[in-house]
PDB file of C-alpha atoms and ligand atoms in Angstrom:
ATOM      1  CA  UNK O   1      61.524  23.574  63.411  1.00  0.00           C
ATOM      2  CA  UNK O   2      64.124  24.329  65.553  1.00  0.00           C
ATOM      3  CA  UNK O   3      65.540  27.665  66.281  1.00  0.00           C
ATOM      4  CA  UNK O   4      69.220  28.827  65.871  1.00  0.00           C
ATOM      5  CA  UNK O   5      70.361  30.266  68.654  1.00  0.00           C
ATOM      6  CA  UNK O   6      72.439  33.521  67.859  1.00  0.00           C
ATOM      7  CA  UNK O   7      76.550  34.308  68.210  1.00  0.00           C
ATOM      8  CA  UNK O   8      76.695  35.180  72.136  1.00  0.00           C
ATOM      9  CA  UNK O   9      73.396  34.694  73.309  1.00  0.00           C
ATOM     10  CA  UNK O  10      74.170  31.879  75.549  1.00  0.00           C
ATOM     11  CA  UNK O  11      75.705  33.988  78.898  1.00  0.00           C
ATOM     12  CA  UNK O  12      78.122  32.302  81.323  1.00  0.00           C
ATOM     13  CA  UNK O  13      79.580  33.349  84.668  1.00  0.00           C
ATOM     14  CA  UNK O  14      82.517  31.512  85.144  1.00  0.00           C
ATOM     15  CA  UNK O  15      83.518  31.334  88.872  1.00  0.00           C
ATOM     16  CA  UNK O  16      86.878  31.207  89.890  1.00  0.00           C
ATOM     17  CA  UNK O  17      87.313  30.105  93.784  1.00  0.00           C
ATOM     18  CA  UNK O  18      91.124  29.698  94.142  1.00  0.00           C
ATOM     19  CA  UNK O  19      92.680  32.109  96.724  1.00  0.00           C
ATOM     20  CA  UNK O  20      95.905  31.900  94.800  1.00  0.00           C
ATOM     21  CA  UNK O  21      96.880  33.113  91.282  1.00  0.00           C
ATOM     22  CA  UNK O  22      97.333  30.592  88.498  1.00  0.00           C
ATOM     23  CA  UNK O  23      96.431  28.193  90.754  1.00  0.00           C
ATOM     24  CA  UNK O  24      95.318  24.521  89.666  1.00  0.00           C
ATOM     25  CA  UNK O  25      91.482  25.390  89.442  1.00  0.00           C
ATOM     26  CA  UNK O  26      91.955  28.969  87.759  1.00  0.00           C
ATOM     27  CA  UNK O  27      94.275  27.049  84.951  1.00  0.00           C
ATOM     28  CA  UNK O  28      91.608  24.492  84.410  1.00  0.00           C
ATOM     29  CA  UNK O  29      88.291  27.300  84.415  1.00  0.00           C
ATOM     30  CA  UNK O  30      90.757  29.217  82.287  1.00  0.00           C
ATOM     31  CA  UNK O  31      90.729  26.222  79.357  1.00  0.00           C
ATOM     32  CA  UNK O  32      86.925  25.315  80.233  1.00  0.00           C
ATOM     33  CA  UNK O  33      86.202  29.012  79.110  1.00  0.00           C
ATOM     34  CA  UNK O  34      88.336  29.291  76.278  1.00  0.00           C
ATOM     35  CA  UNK O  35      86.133  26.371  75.170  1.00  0.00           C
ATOM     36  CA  UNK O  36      82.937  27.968  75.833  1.00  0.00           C
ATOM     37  CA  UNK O  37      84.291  31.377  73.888  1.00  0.00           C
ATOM     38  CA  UNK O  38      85.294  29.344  70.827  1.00  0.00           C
ATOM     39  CA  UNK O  39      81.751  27.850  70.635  1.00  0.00           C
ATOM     40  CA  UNK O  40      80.249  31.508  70.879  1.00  0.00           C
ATOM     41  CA  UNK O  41      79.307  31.854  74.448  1.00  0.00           C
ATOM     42  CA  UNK O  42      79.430  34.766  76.672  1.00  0.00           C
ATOM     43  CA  UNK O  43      81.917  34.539  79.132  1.00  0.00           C
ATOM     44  CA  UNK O  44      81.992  36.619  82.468  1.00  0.00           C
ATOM     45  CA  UNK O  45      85.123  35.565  84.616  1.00  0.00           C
ATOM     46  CA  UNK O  46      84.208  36.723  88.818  1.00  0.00           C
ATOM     47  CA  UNK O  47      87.425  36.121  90.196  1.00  0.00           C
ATOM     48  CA  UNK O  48      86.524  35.527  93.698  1.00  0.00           C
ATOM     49  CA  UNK O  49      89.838  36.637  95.552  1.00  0.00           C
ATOM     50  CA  UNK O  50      89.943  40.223  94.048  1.00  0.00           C
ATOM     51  CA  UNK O  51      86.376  40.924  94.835  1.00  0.00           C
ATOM     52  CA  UNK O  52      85.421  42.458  98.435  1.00  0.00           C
ATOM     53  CA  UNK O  53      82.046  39.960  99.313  1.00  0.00           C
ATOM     54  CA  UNK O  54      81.702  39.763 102.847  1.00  0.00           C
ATOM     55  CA  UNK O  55      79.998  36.757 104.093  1.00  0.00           C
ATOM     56  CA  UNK O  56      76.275  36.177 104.751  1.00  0.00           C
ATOM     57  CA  UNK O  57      75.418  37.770 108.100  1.00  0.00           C
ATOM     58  CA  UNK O  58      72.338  36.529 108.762  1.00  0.00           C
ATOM     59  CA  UNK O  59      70.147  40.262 108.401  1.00  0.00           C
ATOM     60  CA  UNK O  60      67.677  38.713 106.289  1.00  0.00           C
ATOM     61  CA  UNK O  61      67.189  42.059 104.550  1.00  0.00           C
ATOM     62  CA  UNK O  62      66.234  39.375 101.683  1.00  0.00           C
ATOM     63  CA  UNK O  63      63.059  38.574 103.030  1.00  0.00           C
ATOM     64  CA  UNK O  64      61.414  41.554 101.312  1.00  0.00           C
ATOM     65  CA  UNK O  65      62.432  40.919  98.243  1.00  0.00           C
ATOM     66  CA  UNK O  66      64.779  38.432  97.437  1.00  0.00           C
ATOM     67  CA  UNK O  67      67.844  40.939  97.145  1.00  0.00           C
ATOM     68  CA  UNK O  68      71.009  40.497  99.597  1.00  0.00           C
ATOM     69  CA  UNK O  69      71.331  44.012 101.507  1.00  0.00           C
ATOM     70  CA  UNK O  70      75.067  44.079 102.618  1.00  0.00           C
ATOM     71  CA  UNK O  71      75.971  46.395  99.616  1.00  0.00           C
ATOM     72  CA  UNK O  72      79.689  45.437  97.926  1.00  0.00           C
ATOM     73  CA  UNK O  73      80.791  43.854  94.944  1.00  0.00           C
ATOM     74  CA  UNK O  74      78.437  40.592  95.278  1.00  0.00           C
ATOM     75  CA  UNK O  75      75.767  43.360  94.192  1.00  0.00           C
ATOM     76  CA  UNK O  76      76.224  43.515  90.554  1.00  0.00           C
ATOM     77  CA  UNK O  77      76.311  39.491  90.359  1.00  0.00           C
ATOM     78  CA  UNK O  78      72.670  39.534  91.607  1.00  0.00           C
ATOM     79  CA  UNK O  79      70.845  39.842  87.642  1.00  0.00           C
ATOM     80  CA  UNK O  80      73.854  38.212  85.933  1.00  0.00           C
ATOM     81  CA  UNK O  81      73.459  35.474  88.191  1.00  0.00           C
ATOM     82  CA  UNK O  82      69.809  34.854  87.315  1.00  0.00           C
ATOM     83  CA  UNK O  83      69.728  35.372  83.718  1.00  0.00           C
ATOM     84  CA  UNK O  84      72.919  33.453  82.897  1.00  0.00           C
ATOM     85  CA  UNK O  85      71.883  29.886  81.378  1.00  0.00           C
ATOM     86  CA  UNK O  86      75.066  28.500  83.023  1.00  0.00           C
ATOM     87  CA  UNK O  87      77.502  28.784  86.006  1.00  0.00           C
ATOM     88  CA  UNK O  88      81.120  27.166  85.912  1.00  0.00           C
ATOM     89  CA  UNK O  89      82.426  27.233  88.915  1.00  0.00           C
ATOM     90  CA  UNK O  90      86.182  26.197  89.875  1.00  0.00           C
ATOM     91  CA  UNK O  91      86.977  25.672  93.677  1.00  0.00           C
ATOM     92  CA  UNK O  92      89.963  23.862  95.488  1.00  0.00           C
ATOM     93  CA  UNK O  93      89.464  21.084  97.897  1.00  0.00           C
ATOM     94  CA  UNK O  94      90.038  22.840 101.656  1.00  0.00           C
ATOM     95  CA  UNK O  95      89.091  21.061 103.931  1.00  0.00           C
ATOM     96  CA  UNK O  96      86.909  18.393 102.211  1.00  0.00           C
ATOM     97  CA  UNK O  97      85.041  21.316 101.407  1.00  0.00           C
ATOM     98  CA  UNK O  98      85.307  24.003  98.961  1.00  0.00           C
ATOM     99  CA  UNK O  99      87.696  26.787  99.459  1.00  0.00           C
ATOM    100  CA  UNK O 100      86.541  30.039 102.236  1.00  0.00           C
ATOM    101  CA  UNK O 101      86.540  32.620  99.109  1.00  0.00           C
ATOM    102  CA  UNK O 102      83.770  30.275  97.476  1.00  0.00           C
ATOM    103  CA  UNK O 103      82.284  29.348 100.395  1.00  0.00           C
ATOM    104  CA  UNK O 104      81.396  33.005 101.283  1.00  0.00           C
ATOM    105  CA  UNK O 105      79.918  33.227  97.732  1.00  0.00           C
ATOM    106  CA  UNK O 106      77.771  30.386  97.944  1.00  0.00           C
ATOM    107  CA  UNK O 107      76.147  31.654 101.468  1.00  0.00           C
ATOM    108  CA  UNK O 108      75.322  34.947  99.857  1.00  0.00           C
ATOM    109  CA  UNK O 109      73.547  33.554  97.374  1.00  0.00           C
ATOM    110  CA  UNK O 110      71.163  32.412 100.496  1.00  0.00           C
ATOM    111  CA  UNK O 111      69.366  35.322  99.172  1.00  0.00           C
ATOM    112  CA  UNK O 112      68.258  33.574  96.037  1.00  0.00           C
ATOM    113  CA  UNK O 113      66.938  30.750  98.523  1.00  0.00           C
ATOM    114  CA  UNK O 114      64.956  33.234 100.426  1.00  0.00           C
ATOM    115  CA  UNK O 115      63.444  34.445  97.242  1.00  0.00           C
ATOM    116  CA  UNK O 116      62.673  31.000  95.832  1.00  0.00           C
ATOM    117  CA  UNK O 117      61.745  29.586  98.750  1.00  0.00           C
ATOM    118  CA  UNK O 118      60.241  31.459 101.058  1.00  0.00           C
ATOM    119  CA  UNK O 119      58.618  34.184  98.841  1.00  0.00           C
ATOM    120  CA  UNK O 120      58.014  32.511  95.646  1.00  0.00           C
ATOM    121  CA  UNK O 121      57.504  29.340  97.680  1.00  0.00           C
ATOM    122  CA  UNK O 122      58.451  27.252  95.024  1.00  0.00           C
ATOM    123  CA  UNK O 123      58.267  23.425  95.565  1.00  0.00           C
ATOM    124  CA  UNK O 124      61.698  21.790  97.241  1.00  0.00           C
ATOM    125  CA  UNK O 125      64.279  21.558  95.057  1.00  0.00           C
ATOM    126  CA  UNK O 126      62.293  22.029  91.637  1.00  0.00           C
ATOM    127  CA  UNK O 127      64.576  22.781  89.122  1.00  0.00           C
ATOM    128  CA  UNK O 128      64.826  24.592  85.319  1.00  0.00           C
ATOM    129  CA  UNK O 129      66.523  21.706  83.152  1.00  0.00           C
ATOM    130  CA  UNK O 130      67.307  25.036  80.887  1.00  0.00           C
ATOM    131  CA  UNK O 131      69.947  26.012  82.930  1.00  0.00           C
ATOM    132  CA  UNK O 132      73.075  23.881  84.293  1.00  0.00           C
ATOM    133  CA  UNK O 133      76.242  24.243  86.020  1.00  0.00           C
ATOM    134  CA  UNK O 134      79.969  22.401  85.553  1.00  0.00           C
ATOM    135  CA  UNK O 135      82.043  22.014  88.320  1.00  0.00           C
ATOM    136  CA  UNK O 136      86.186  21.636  88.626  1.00  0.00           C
ATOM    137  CA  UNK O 137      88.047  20.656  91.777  1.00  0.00           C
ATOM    138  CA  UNK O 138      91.236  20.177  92.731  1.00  0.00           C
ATOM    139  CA  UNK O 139      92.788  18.661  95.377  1.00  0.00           C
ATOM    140  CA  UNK O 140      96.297  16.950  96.948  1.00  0.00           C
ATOM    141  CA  UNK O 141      94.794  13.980  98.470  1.00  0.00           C
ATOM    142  CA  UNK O 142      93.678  10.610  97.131  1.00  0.00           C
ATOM    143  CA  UNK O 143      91.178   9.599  99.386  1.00  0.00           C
ATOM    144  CA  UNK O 144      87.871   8.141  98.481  1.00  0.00           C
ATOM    145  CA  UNK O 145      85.088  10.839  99.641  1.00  0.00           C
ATOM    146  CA  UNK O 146      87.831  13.544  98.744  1.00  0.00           C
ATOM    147  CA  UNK O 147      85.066  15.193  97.081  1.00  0.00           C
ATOM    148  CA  UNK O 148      82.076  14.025  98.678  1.00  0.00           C
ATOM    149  CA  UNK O 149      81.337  17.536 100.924  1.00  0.00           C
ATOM    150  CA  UNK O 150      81.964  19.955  97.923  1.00  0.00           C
ATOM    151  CA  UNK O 151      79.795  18.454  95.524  1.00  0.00           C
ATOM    152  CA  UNK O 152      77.106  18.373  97.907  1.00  0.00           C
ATOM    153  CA  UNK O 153      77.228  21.897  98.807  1.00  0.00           C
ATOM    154  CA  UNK O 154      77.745  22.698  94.728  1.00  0.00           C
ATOM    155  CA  UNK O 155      74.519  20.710  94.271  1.00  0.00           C
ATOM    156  CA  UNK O 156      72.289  22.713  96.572  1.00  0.00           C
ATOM    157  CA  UNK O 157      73.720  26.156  95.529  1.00  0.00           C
ATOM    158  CA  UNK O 158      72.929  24.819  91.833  1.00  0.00           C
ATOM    159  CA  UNK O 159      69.235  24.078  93.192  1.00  0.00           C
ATOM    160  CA  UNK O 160      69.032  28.050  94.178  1.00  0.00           C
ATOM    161  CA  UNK O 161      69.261  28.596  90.176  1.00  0.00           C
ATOM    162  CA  UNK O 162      67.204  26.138  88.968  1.00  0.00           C
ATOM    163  CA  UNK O 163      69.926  24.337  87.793  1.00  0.00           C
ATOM    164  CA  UNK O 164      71.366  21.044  87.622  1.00  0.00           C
ATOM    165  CA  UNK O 165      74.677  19.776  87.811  1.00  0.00           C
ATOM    166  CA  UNK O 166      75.715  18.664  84.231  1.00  0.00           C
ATOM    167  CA  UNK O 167      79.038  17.239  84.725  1.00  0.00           C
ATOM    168  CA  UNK O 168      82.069  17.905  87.917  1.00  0.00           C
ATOM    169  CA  UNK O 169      85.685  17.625  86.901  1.00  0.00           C
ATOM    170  CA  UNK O 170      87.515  16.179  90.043  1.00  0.00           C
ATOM    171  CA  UNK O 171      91.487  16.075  90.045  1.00  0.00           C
ATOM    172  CA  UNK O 172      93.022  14.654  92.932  1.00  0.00           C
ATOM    173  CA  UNK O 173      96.597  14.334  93.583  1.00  0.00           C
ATOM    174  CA  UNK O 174      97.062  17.987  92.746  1.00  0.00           C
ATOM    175  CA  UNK O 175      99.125  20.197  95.228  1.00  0.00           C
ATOM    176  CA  UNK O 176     101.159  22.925  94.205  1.00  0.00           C
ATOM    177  CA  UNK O 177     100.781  25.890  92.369  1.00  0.00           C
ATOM    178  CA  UNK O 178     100.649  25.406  88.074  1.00  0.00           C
ATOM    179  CA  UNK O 179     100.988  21.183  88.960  1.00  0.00           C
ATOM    180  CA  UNK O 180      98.247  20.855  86.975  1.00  0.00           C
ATOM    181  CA  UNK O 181     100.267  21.989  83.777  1.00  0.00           C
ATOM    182  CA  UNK O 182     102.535  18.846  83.968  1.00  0.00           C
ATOM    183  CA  UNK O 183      98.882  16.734  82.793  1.00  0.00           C
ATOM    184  CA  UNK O 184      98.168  18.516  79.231  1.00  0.00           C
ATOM    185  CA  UNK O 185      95.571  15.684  79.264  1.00  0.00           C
ATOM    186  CA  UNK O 186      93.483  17.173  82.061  1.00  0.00           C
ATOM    187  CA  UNK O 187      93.733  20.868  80.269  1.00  0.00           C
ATOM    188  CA  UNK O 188      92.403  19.170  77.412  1.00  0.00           C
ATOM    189  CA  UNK O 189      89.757  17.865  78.897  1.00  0.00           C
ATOM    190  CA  UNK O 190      88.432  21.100  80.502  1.00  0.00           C
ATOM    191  CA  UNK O 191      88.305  22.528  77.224  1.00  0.00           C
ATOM    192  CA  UNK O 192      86.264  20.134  75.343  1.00  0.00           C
ATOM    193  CA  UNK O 193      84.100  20.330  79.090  1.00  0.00           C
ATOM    194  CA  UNK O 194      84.108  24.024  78.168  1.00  0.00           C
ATOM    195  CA  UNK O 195      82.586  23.164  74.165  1.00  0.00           C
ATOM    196  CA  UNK O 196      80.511  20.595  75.277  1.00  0.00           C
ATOM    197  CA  UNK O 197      79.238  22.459  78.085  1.00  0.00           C
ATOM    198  CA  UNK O 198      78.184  25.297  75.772  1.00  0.00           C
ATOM    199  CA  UNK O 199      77.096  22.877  73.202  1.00  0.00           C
ATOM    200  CA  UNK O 200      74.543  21.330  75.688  1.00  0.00           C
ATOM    201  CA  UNK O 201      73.342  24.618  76.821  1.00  0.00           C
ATOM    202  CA  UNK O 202      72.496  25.777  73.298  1.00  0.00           C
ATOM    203  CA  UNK O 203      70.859  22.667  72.654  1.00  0.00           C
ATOM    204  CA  UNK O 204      68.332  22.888  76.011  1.00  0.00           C
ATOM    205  CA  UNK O 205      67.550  26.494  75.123  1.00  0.00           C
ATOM    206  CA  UNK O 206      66.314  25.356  71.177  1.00  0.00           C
ATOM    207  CA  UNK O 207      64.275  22.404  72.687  1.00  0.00           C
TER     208      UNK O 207
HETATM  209  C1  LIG B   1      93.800  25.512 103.602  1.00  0.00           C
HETATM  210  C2  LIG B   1      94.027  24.313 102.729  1.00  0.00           C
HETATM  211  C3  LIG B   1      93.298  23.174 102.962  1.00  0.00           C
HETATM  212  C4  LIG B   1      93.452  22.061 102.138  1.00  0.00           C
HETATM  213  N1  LIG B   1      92.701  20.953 102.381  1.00  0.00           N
HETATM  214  C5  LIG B   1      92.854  19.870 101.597  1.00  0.00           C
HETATM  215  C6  LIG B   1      92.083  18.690 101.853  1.00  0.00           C
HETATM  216  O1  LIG B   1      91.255  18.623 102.754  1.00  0.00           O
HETATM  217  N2  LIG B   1      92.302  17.632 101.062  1.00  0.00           N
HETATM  218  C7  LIG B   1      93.207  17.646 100.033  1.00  0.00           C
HETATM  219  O2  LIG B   1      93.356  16.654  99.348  1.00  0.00           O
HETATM  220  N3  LIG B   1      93.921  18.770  99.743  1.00  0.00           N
HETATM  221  C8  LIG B   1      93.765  19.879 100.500  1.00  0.00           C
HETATM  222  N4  LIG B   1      94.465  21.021 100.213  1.00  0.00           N
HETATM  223  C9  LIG B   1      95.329  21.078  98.983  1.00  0.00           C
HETATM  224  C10 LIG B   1      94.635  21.794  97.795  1.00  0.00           C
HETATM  225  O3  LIG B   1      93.344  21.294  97.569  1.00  0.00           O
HETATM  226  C11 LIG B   1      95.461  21.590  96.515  1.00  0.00           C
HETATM  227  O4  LIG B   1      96.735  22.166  96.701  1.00  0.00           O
HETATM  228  C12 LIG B   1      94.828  22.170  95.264  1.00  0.00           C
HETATM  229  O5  LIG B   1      95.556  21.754  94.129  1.00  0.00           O
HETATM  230  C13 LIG B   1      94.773  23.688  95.289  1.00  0.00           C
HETATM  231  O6  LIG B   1      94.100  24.159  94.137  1.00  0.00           O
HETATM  232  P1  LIG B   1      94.340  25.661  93.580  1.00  0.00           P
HETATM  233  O7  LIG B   1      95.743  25.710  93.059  1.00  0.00           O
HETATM  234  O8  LIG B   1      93.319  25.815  92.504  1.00  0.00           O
HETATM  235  O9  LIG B   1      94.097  26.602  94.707  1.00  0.00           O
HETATM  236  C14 LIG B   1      94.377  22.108 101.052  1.00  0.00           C
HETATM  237  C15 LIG B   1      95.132  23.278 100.839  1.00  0.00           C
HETATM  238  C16 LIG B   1      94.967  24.372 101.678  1.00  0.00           C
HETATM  239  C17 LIG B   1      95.765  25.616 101.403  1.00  0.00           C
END
């Protein structure tokens, strides 16, 4: 018999990278979460550029226990950002990479590697098919690897969390600020990425 999950137990940080507002990304999480509210998730937005996270300086205070100790608003994120059953996560293309603001969240979470890693010693990139993580880009260019070097990186921070990555929504040929508004279609389909995405992670959880 399966199990129905309850109104607002799946929990969601959605991760906004942009450093600007209403940028292409933050329009595009903003749809893929409306999504994920309409099918009953639990939404938490961490807006990256009004949060004070300084980058990973290499104490490794983490090696006793897993926990980052620079102190500042990456803190809170710790628990929320191991219980959640998924991450969406929205970065621009800077680079080839992903933007600094996510960047610098991504290397704190080198904490989380520590803890898997080198104190849990878990086996190399074993992962929790429970959890997963959705992934929206946006960039100005056309070329062919575009993407390549920020889906990597997204990959391996998914593998901190257990987590795979269930689908990436890549735009290129996006450049200025609110472009993406003149393609409804793409806004579209970040919301039904938003459903589905909750959808799927019901659907793991009852299994
Ligand atoms: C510092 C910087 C670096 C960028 N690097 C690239 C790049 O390597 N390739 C590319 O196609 N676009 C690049 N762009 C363009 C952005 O990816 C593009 O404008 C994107 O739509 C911004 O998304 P946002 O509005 O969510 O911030 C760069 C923009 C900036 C400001």
């Amino acid at each position: 018999m399966t199990r129905k999950i309850p109104e607002r137990e799946i929990q969601i940080l959605a991760i906004y990278g942009s450093p600007r507002r209403e940028g292409n990304t933050s329009l595009l999480l903003d749809r893929a979460v409306q999504g994920a509210l309409e099918e009953g998730a639990e939404v938490e937005r961490v807006v990256l550029r009004d949060m004070d996270i300084s980058p990973c300086m290499e104490y490794y205070g983490c090696k006793r226990n897993g926990r980052c100790i620079i102190l500042d608003d990456f803190s809170p994120l710790h628990d929320r950002l191991l219980t959640c059953n998924g991450i969406m996560l929205a970065s621009p293309i800077f680079f080839y990479a992903v933007s600094a603001h996510t960047k610098i969240f991504m290397d704190r979470c080198q904490s989380f590697w520590v803890q898997k890693y080198c104190i849990e010693k878990a086996p190399l990139q074993s992962r929790n098919p429970l959890r997963k993580g959705l992934f929206i880009a946006a960039a100005a260019g056309q070329g062919k690897r575009l993407f390549d070097g920020a889906l990597l990186s997204v990959r391996y921070f998914l593998d901190v969390f257990d987590m795979d990555l269930w689908k990436s929504f890549l735009y290129p040929g996006i450049e200025d600020r609110g472009e993406i508004l003149n393609h409804p279609e793409f806004l579209e389909e970040a919301l039904t990425a938003g459903r589905e995405f909750c959808r799927v992670l019901k659907q793991v959880r009852q299994k």
